[in-house]
């Protein structure tokens, strides 16, 4: 009985301490940050643009301003300083609420900052902050400032940061030239030898000076838009190039990140006459390493897809025709992959993960080559690319529509 009373007393005392609310934060006292844009000023300081959600303007139809016009769903604040902690605290002079970063799901880094200083210093403050989410997506502002991207209002999505994230996910799934990249992925590659990061770049299309006005999103054809426009390539934490087109798609094939994409192939004399839609794929990268003079990387791709479009008369019931189309699709995919490998070698930055494959194959040899990997060994390494494409379906019809016209 005595032990029971002691246990009850201990539980009672514990409840007093556990129910404390010394760290309680009321929602009306918080400014919910949805995106952060980080630029470099001419004198080398940071310029940070913070996108804050206006809760009342996001819910329902939004509020009407004094003149009867709709109020924006977000407000942006810009502050400059020598480091991110200083800037975050200085921003308190401009707002009545405490900045709350737990909902910040997007970081935009300006191209000038990414190229001149790099991104390594930025991530120290971001990773230390307990409110900051390492699952936040990260993009590079290509040919524009990060503030331009963060300031721009969007029509389909009320919160602009959501528009960028949804665009990343949509284009990664449907087109295959861009990537959804989380902050923790960049952090991992910055500290891991054998693979440098790539980050999707975004740019402004149209008049950037009008992107932050309500009028810009009330038109059927907005005067300014945000658009994914390539993959920013990094070396030792600094951006060195933007990879676009087939090279960017080839890189994503190698990284095993293709979810779905379209591959146009020539047929006879017709250019891009047949479209192969890849719907499943798997890429494996392996290395055969004897010593630092005998290294070879093998890239093997297995793709499965459908015929999405045919612009010439061709009999898709013929197995030989299907096999020929599969071979043509393999050729185009291989060409994209080789294009990405050649461009990475020219830039002397291993964004393909070949160094990691060498390490897995022979850790002792990797210790010998890792210091000079990007500049000496990676550009010279032999690479063998093998692609196996399979056509599972030809769509809802076997014969092209054009065959009926010619008969």
Short mmCIF file of C-alpha atoms in Angstrom, two decimals:
data_model
loop_
_atom_site.label_atom_id
_atom_site.label_comp_id
_atom_site.label_asym_id
_atom_site.label_seq_id
_atom_site.Cartn_x
_atom_site.Cartn_y
_atom_site.Cartn_z
CA UNK A 1 0.00 0.00 0.00
CA UNK A 2 2.85 2.36 0.87
CA UNK A 3 4.49 1.73 -2.51
CA UNK A 4 1.17 2.42 -4.22
CA UNK A 5 0.85 5.80 -2.50
CA UNK A 6 4.42 6.70 -3.45
CA UNK A 7 3.75 5.77 -7.08
CA UNK A 8 0.57 7.88 -7.15
CA UNK A 9 2.41 10.83 -5.63
CA UNK A 10 5.20 10.54 -8.22
CA UNK A 11 2.66 10.45 -11.05
CA UNK A 12 0.87 13.51 -9.65
CA UNK A 13 4.11 15.51 -9.42
CA UNK A 14 5.09 14.44 -12.96
CA UNK A 15 1.76 15.66 -14.33
CA UNK A 16 2.42 19.13 -12.94
CA UNK A 17 5.67 19.42 -14.90
CA UNK A 18 4.45 17.70 -18.06
CA UNK A 19 1.46 20.00 -18.42
CA UNK A 20 3.57 23.14 -18.46
CA UNK A 21 3.05 25.55 -21.37
CA UNK A 22 6.17 27.72 -21.13
CA UNK A 23 6.99 27.06 -24.82
CA UNK A 24 3.44 27.36 -26.07
CA UNK A 25 2.99 29.40 -29.28
CA UNK A 26 -0.40 30.74 -30.28
CA UNK A 27 -1.27 30.47 -33.98
CA UNK A 28 -2.34 34.15 -34.30
CA UNK A 29 1.15 35.13 -33.12
CA UNK A 30 2.98 33.21 -35.86
CA UNK A 31 3.87 34.19 -39.42
CA UNK A 32 3.81 30.97 -41.47
CA UNK A 33 6.75 30.99 -43.89
CA UNK A 34 6.04 29.07 -47.11
CA UNK A 35 9.20 29.84 -49.11
CA UNK A 36 12.63 31.42 -48.72
CA UNK A 37 14.62 33.07 -51.52
CA UNK A 38 18.34 33.66 -50.98
CA UNK A 39 20.38 36.01 -53.20
CA UNK A 40 23.81 37.60 -53.07
CA UNK A 41 24.11 41.38 -53.15
CA UNK A 42 26.79 43.30 -55.05
CA UNK A 43 28.81 43.76 -51.86
CA UNK A 44 28.73 40.04 -51.03
CA UNK A 45 25.97 40.04 -48.39
CA UNK A 46 22.93 37.80 -48.33
CA UNK A 47 19.56 39.16 -49.42
CA UNK A 48 16.77 36.92 -48.14
CA UNK A 49 13.17 37.16 -49.34
CA UNK A 50 10.65 35.50 -47.05
CA UNK A 51 7.25 34.46 -48.40
CA UNK A 52 4.62 34.52 -45.63
CA UNK A 53 1.10 33.12 -45.97
CA UNK A 54 -1.86 35.43 -45.39
CA UNK A 55 -4.23 32.83 -43.83
CA UNK A 56 -7.43 34.80 -44.30
CA UNK A 57 -6.70 35.35 -47.99
CA UNK A 58 -5.91 31.70 -48.70
CA UNK A 59 -9.06 30.21 -47.14
CA UNK A 60 -12.26 30.59 -49.11
CA UNK A 61 -12.36 33.36 -51.68
CA UNK A 62 -9.93 35.65 -49.90
CA UNK A 63 -10.50 39.13 -48.58
CA UNK A 64 -11.33 42.30 -50.42
CA UNK A 65 -9.06 45.27 -50.01
CA UNK A 66 -10.17 48.81 -49.23
CA UNK A 67 -10.76 49.54 -52.93
CA UNK A 68 -12.75 46.36 -53.51
CA UNK A 69 -9.81 44.46 -55.03
CA UNK A 70 -8.70 41.03 -53.88
CA UNK A 71 -5.81 40.89 -51.42
CA UNK A 72 -2.79 38.67 -52.20
CA UNK A 73 -2.55 35.22 -50.58
CA UNK A 74 1.08 35.83 -49.56
CA UNK A 75 3.26 38.73 -48.47
CA UNK A 76 7.02 38.90 -49.00
CA UNK A 77 9.65 40.59 -46.86
CA UNK A 78 13.26 41.17 -47.92
CA UNK A 79 16.18 41.74 -45.57
CA UNK A 80 19.96 41.81 -46.04
CA UNK A 81 22.78 40.77 -43.75
CA UNK A 82 25.97 38.78 -43.31
CA UNK A 83 24.29 35.52 -42.27
CA UNK A 84 20.86 33.89 -42.20
CA UNK A 85 20.40 34.03 -38.42
CA UNK A 86 21.02 37.78 -38.38
CA UNK A 87 18.63 38.32 -41.28
CA UNK A 88 15.86 36.26 -39.68
CA UNK A 89 16.07 38.33 -36.51
CA UNK A 90 16.29 41.65 -38.38
CA UNK A 91 13.12 40.75 -40.26
CA UNK A 92 11.21 41.02 -36.97
CA UNK A 93 11.42 44.81 -37.33
CA UNK A 94 9.07 44.58 -40.32
CA UNK A 95 6.34 42.31 -39.02
CA UNK A 96 4.08 41.90 -36.03
CA UNK A 97 4.35 38.11 -35.80
CA UNK A 98 7.12 35.64 -35.08
CA UNK A 99 8.51 33.90 -38.16
CA UNK A 100 7.68 30.19 -38.14
CA UNK A 101 9.70 28.04 -40.56
CA UNK A 102 8.22 24.60 -39.90
CA UNK A 103 5.91 24.97 -42.93
CA UNK A 104 8.57 26.36 -45.30
CA UNK A 105 8.55 23.77 -48.08
CA UNK A 106 10.65 25.60 -50.69
CA UNK A 107 14.08 27.21 -50.83
CA UNK A 108 15.11 29.22 -53.89
CA UNK A 109 18.79 30.08 -54.37
CA UNK A 110 19.82 32.83 -56.77
CA UNK A 111 22.15 31.93 -59.64
CA UNK A 112 24.72 34.59 -58.72
CA UNK A 113 25.03 33.19 -55.19
CA UNK A 114 25.13 29.57 -56.37
CA UNK A 115 27.92 30.33 -58.86
CA UNK A 116 30.10 32.76 -56.93
CA UNK A 117 29.93 31.61 -53.31
CA UNK A 118 28.25 28.25 -53.62
CA UNK A 119 25.72 26.65 -51.32
CA UNK A 120 27.80 24.95 -48.63
CA UNK A 121 27.72 27.82 -46.13
CA UNK A 122 23.96 28.21 -46.47
CA UNK A 123 23.15 24.73 -45.32
CA UNK A 124 24.89 25.05 -41.96
CA UNK A 125 22.31 27.53 -40.64
CA UNK A 126 19.42 25.75 -42.33
CA UNK A 127 20.34 22.37 -40.87
CA UNK A 128 20.89 23.72 -37.35
CA UNK A 129 17.47 25.38 -37.08
CA UNK A 130 15.12 22.92 -35.30
CA UNK A 131 12.10 24.41 -37.11
CA UNK A 132 13.58 24.00 -40.57
CA UNK A 133 12.51 20.94 -42.58
CA UNK A 134 15.26 19.09 -44.43
CA UNK A 135 12.47 17.70 -46.62
CA UNK A 136 11.94 21.17 -48.10
CA UNK A 137 12.38 21.28 -51.87
CA UNK A 138 15.20 23.34 -53.33
CA UNK A 139 15.49 25.04 -56.74
CA UNK A 140 17.92 27.43 -58.43
CA UNK A 141 16.74 30.74 -59.91
CA UNK A 142 18.23 30.57 -63.42
CA UNK A 143 18.85 33.89 -65.21
CA UNK A 144 16.89 35.65 -62.48
CA UNK A 145 17.05 36.47 -58.81
CA UNK A 146 15.56 34.26 -56.13
CA UNK A 147 13.49 37.24 -54.99
CA UNK A 148 11.82 37.40 -58.44
CA UNK A 149 10.74 33.76 -58.10
CA UNK A 150 9.48 34.16 -54.52
CA UNK A 151 7.66 37.44 -55.27
CA UNK A 152 5.73 36.10 -58.26
CA UNK A 153 2.05 35.29 -57.75
CA UNK A 154 0.54 32.28 -59.52
CA UNK A 155 -2.95 31.74 -60.88
CA UNK A 156 -3.78 28.04 -60.44
CA UNK A 157 -2.21 27.71 -56.99
CA UNK A 158 -2.85 30.46 -54.47
CA UNK A 159 0.42 29.86 -52.63
CA UNK A 160 3.27 30.33 -55.15
CA UNK A 161 5.61 27.86 -53.44
CA UNK A 162 2.99 25.14 -53.92
CA UNK A 163 2.90 25.94 -57.63
CA UNK A 164 6.65 25.38 -57.97
CA UNK A 165 6.58 22.12 -56.00
CA UNK A 166 3.61 20.77 -57.97
CA UNK A 167 5.33 21.73 -61.23
CA UNK A 168 8.44 19.84 -60.15
CA UNK A 169 6.43 16.72 -59.35
CA UNK A 170 4.37 16.94 -62.54
CA UNK A 171 7.27 17.49 -64.93
CA UNK A 172 9.40 14.82 -63.21
CA UNK A 173 6.58 12.33 -63.68
CA UNK A 174 5.49 13.30 -67.20
CA UNK A 175 8.55 14.67 -69.01
CA UNK A 176 11.71 13.47 -67.30
CA UNK A 177 14.02 16.49 -67.68
CA UNK A 178 13.66 17.82 -64.12
CA UNK A 179 13.97 16.47 -60.60
CA UNK A 180 12.26 16.94 -57.26
CA UNK A 181 15.26 17.57 -55.00
CA UNK A 182 14.98 17.82 -51.22
CA UNK A 183 17.45 19.73 -49.08
CA UNK A 184 18.62 16.57 -47.32
CA UNK A 185 19.59 15.03 -50.69
CA UNK A 186 21.78 18.02 -51.52
CA UNK A 187 23.32 17.91 -48.04
CA UNK A 188 24.14 14.23 -48.46
CA UNK A 189 25.83 14.71 -51.84
CA UNK A 190 27.77 17.77 -50.70
CA UNK A 191 29.54 15.72 -48.02
CA UNK A 192 29.76 12.40 -49.89
CA UNK A 193 32.67 11.85 -52.29
CA UNK A 194 31.88 10.35 -55.67
CA UNK A 195 28.76 12.28 -56.66
CA UNK A 196 27.98 15.99 -57.02
CA UNK A 197 24.41 17.31 -56.75
CA UNK A 198 22.09 18.55 -59.48
CA UNK A 199 19.16 20.85 -58.69
CA UNK A 200 16.26 21.83 -60.94
CA UNK A 201 16.41 25.44 -62.12
CA UNK A 202 13.41 27.77 -62.44
CA UNK A 203 13.13 30.99 -64.39
CA UNK A 204 10.79 33.86 -65.14
CA UNK A 205 8.92 33.97 -68.44
CA UNK A 206 7.52 37.37 -69.39
CA UNK A 207 7.64 40.66 -67.50
CA UNK A 208 9.19 39.98 -64.09
CA UNK A 209 8.24 43.47 -62.94
CA UNK A 210 4.53 42.61 -62.99
CA UNK A 211 4.64 39.15 -61.44
CA UNK A 212 3.95 40.39 -57.91
CA UNK A 213 0.63 42.08 -58.69
CA UNK A 214 -2.89 40.64 -58.39
CA UNK A 215 -3.65 41.94 -61.90
CA UNK A 216 -0.98 39.64 -63.34
CA UNK A 217 -2.92 36.51 -62.34
CA UNK A 218 -6.36 37.81 -63.28
CA UNK A 219 -5.57 37.63 -67.00
CA UNK A 220 -6.09 34.45 -69.05
CA UNK A 221 -2.51 34.82 -70.29
CA UNK A 222 -0.46 36.09 -67.31
CA UNK A 223 2.26 38.60 -68.16
CA UNK A 224 4.77 36.63 -66.08
CA UNK A 225 5.05 32.94 -65.28
CA UNK A 226 7.38 30.58 -63.46
CA UNK A 227 8.84 27.74 -65.50
CA UNK A 228 11.23 24.84 -64.87
CA UNK A 229 14.06 25.26 -67.36
CA UNK A 230 16.88 22.80 -66.69
CA UNK A 231 19.17 21.11 -64.19
CA UNK A 232 21.78 23.18 -62.36
CA UNK A 233 25.04 21.21 -62.22
CA UNK A 234 27.33 21.61 -59.20
CA UNK A 235 31.00 20.96 -58.49
CA UNK A 236 32.48 21.30 -55.00
CA UNK A 237 29.35 23.11 -53.84
CA UNK A 238 29.31 25.69 -56.66
CA UNK A 239 27.00 25.83 -59.65
CA UNK A 240 28.92 25.61 -62.92
CA UNK A 241 26.35 24.98 -65.66
CA UNK A 242 22.69 24.33 -66.49
CA UNK A 243 22.05 21.08 -68.34
CA UNK A 244 19.03 21.08 -70.64
CA UNK A 245 17.22 19.01 -73.24
CA UNK A 246 18.30 15.49 -74.10
CA UNK A 247 21.42 15.69 -71.91
CA UNK A 248 19.25 16.49 -68.88
CA UNK A 249 16.92 13.62 -69.71
CA UNK A 250 19.88 11.28 -70.19
CA UNK A 251 21.20 12.25 -66.77
CA UNK A 252 17.88 11.35 -65.17
CA UNK A 253 17.91 8.01 -66.97
CA UNK A 254 21.32 7.27 -65.40
CA UNK A 255 20.15 8.41 -61.94
CA UNK A 256 17.22 5.95 -62.18
CA UNK A 257 14.74 8.78 -61.65
CA UNK A 258 12.70 8.53 -64.86
CA UNK A 259 9.05 7.88 -64.01
CA UNK A 260 7.60 8.49 -67.46
CA UNK A 261 8.79 10.24 -70.59
CA UNK A 262 8.31 10.43 -74.35
CA UNK A 263 10.97 9.21 -76.79
CA UNK A 264 10.49 10.31 -80.41
CA UNK A 265 12.04 8.07 -83.08
CA UNK A 266 12.50 8.45 -86.82
CA UNK A 267 10.83 6.03 -89.20
CA UNK A 268 12.27 5.66 -92.68
CA UNK A 269 12.47 9.21 -94.05
CA UNK A 270 10.13 10.78 -91.51
CA UNK A 271 11.68 12.60 -88.54
CA UNK A 272 10.21 11.87 -85.09
CA UNK A 273 7.38 9.92 -86.68
CA UNK A 274 6.71 7.51 -83.80
CA UNK A 275 6.51 8.30 -80.08
CA UNK A 276 7.53 5.69 -77.52
CA UNK A 277 6.09 6.43 -74.07
CA UNK A 278 8.25 4.94 -71.33
CA UNK A 279 6.08 4.09 -68.32
CA UNK A 280 8.48 1.92 -66.30
CA UNK A 281 12.24 1.72 -66.15
CA UNK A 282 15.14 0.57 -64.05
CA UNK A 283 18.76 1.67 -64.33
CA UNK A 284 21.71 -0.02 -62.69
CA UNK A 285 25.23 1.44 -62.53
CA UNK A 286 28.13 -0.87 -61.70
CA UNK A 287 31.91 -0.62 -61.92
CA UNK A 288 34.62 -3.12 -62.73
CA UNK A 289 37.80 -1.93 -61.00
CA UNK A 290 41.14 -3.75 -61.16
CA UNK A 291 43.40 -0.82 -60.28
CA UNK A 292 43.52 2.94 -60.87
CA UNK A 293 44.39 2.38 -64.55
CA UNK A 294 41.75 -0.26 -65.25
CA UNK A 295 38.30 1.06 -64.39
CA UNK A 296 35.11 0.57 -66.35
CA UNK A 297 31.54 1.61 -65.58
CA UNK A 298 28.50 -0.20 -66.99
CA UNK A 299 25.12 1.53 -67.26
CA UNK A 300 22.23 -0.84 -67.94
CA UNK A 301 18.72 0.46 -68.63
CA UNK A 302 15.55 -1.61 -68.87
CA UNK A 303 12.52 0.31 -70.16
CA UNK A 304 8.92 -0.66 -70.73
CA UNK A 305 6.46 1.50 -72.61
CA UNK A 306 3.65 2.03 -75.10
CA UNK A 307 3.30 3.50 -78.55
CA UNK A 308 1.82 6.94 -77.94
CA UNK A 309 1.61 8.36 -81.46
CA UNK A 310 2.28 7.27 -85.04
CA UNK A 311 2.46 9.84 -87.84
CA UNK A 312 3.22 7.43 -90.70
CA UNK A 313 1.49 4.32 -92.09
CA UNK A 314 3.02 1.34 -90.30
CA UNK A 315 1.64 -2.08 -89.39
CA UNK A 316 1.91 -2.36 -85.61
CA UNK A 317 0.55 -5.92 -85.72
CA UNK A 318 3.79 -7.06 -87.33
CA UNK A 319 6.20 -8.35 -84.63
CA UNK A 320 9.19 -7.42 -86.79
CA UNK A 321 8.00 -3.82 -86.94
CA UNK A 322 7.63 -3.77 -83.15
CA UNK A 323 11.15 -5.14 -82.73
CA UNK A 324 12.49 -2.49 -85.09
CA UNK A 325 10.71 0.26 -83.15
CA UNK A 326 12.11 -1.11 -79.89
CA UNK A 327 15.63 -0.94 -81.36
CA UNK A 328 15.05 2.65 -82.48
CA UNK A 329 13.79 3.61 -79.01
CA UNK A 330 16.87 1.98 -77.47
CA UNK A 331 19.09 3.99 -79.80
CA UNK A 332 17.47 7.31 -78.82
CA UNK A 333 17.62 6.58 -75.08
CA UNK A 334 21.28 5.55 -75.39
CA UNK A 335 22.04 8.75 -77.32
CA UNK A 336 20.55 10.85 -74.50
CA UNK A 337 22.56 8.99 -71.88
CA UNK A 338 25.83 9.33 -73.80
CA UNK A 339 25.11 13.05 -74.26
CA UNK A 340 24.77 13.51 -70.50
CA UNK A 341 27.93 11.49 -69.80
CA UNK A 342 29.97 13.48 -72.33
CA UNK A 343 28.75 16.82 -70.96
CA UNK A 344 29.51 15.78 -67.37
CA UNK A 345 33.00 14.70 -68.42
CA UNK A 346 33.60 18.03 -70.18
CA UNK A 347 32.53 19.87 -67.02
CA UNK A 348 34.71 17.55 -64.92
CA UNK A 349 32.03 16.92 -62.34
CA UNK A 350 30.68 13.49 -61.47
CA UNK A 351 26.94 14.07 -61.22
CA UNK A 352 26.25 10.52 -62.42
CA UNK A 353 27.39 8.62 -59.35
CA UNK A 354 30.21 6.77 -61.13
CA UNK A 355 32.60 7.50 -58.25
CA UNK A 356 30.18 5.89 -55.83
CA UNK A 357 30.09 2.80 -58.08
CA UNK A 358 33.90 2.67 -58.09
CA UNK A 359 33.91 2.89 -54.29
CA UNK A 360 31.43 0.01 -53.99
CA UNK A 361 33.48 -2.11 -56.38
CA UNK A 362 36.91 -1.48 -54.84
CA UNK A 363 37.20 0.77 -51.76
CA UNK A 364 41.01 0.53 -51.76
CA UNK A 365 41.34 1.89 -55.29
CA UNK A 366 38.81 4.60 -54.48
CA UNK A 367 41.06 5.84 -51.67
CA UNK A 368 43.82 6.30 -54.26
CA UNK A 369 41.74 8.19 -56.83
CA UNK A 370 39.14 10.16 -54.85
CA UNK A 371 41.26 13.32 -54.47
CA UNK A 372 41.68 13.69 -58.24
CA UNK A 373 38.52 11.90 -59.29
CA UNK A 374 36.61 14.76 -60.96
CA UNK A 375 39.58 16.28 -62.80
CA UNK A 376 41.68 13.23 -63.71
CA UNK A 377 39.93 9.87 -63.52
CA UNK A 378 36.25 10.63 -64.17
CA UNK A 379 36.78 12.33 -67.58
CA UNK A 380 38.80 9.35 -68.81
CA UNK A 381 36.83 6.43 -67.42
CA UNK A 382 35.43 3.94 -69.92
CA UNK A 383 31.63 3.72 -69.91
CA UNK A 384 29.51 1.00 -71.51
CA UNK A 385 25.81 1.84 -72.00
CA UNK A 386 23.24 -0.89 -72.66
CA UNK A 387 19.53 -0.18 -73.21
CA UNK A 388 16.74 -2.76 -73.47
CA UNK A 389 13.39 -1.22 -74.46
CA UNK A 390 10.17 -3.23 -74.58
CA UNK A 391 6.88 -2.19 -76.21
CA UNK A 392 4.00 -3.63 -74.21
CA UNK A 393 1.03 -1.93 -75.88
CA UNK A 394 0.31 -0.03 -79.08
CA UNK A 395 -2.59 2.02 -77.76
CA UNK A 396 -6.27 1.61 -78.64
CA UNK A 397 -5.57 0.84 -82.30
CA UNK A 398 -3.03 -1.32 -84.13
CA UNK A 399 -3.15 0.50 -87.44
CA UNK A 400 -2.40 4.23 -87.61
CA UNK A 401 -5.22 6.54 -88.64
CA UNK A 402 -3.16 7.52 -91.70
CA UNK A 403 -3.32 3.93 -93.03
CA UNK A 404 -7.08 4.30 -93.57
CA UNK A 405 -6.57 7.52 -95.52
CA UNK A 406 -4.08 5.95 -97.91
CA UNK A 407 -6.06 2.77 -98.57
#
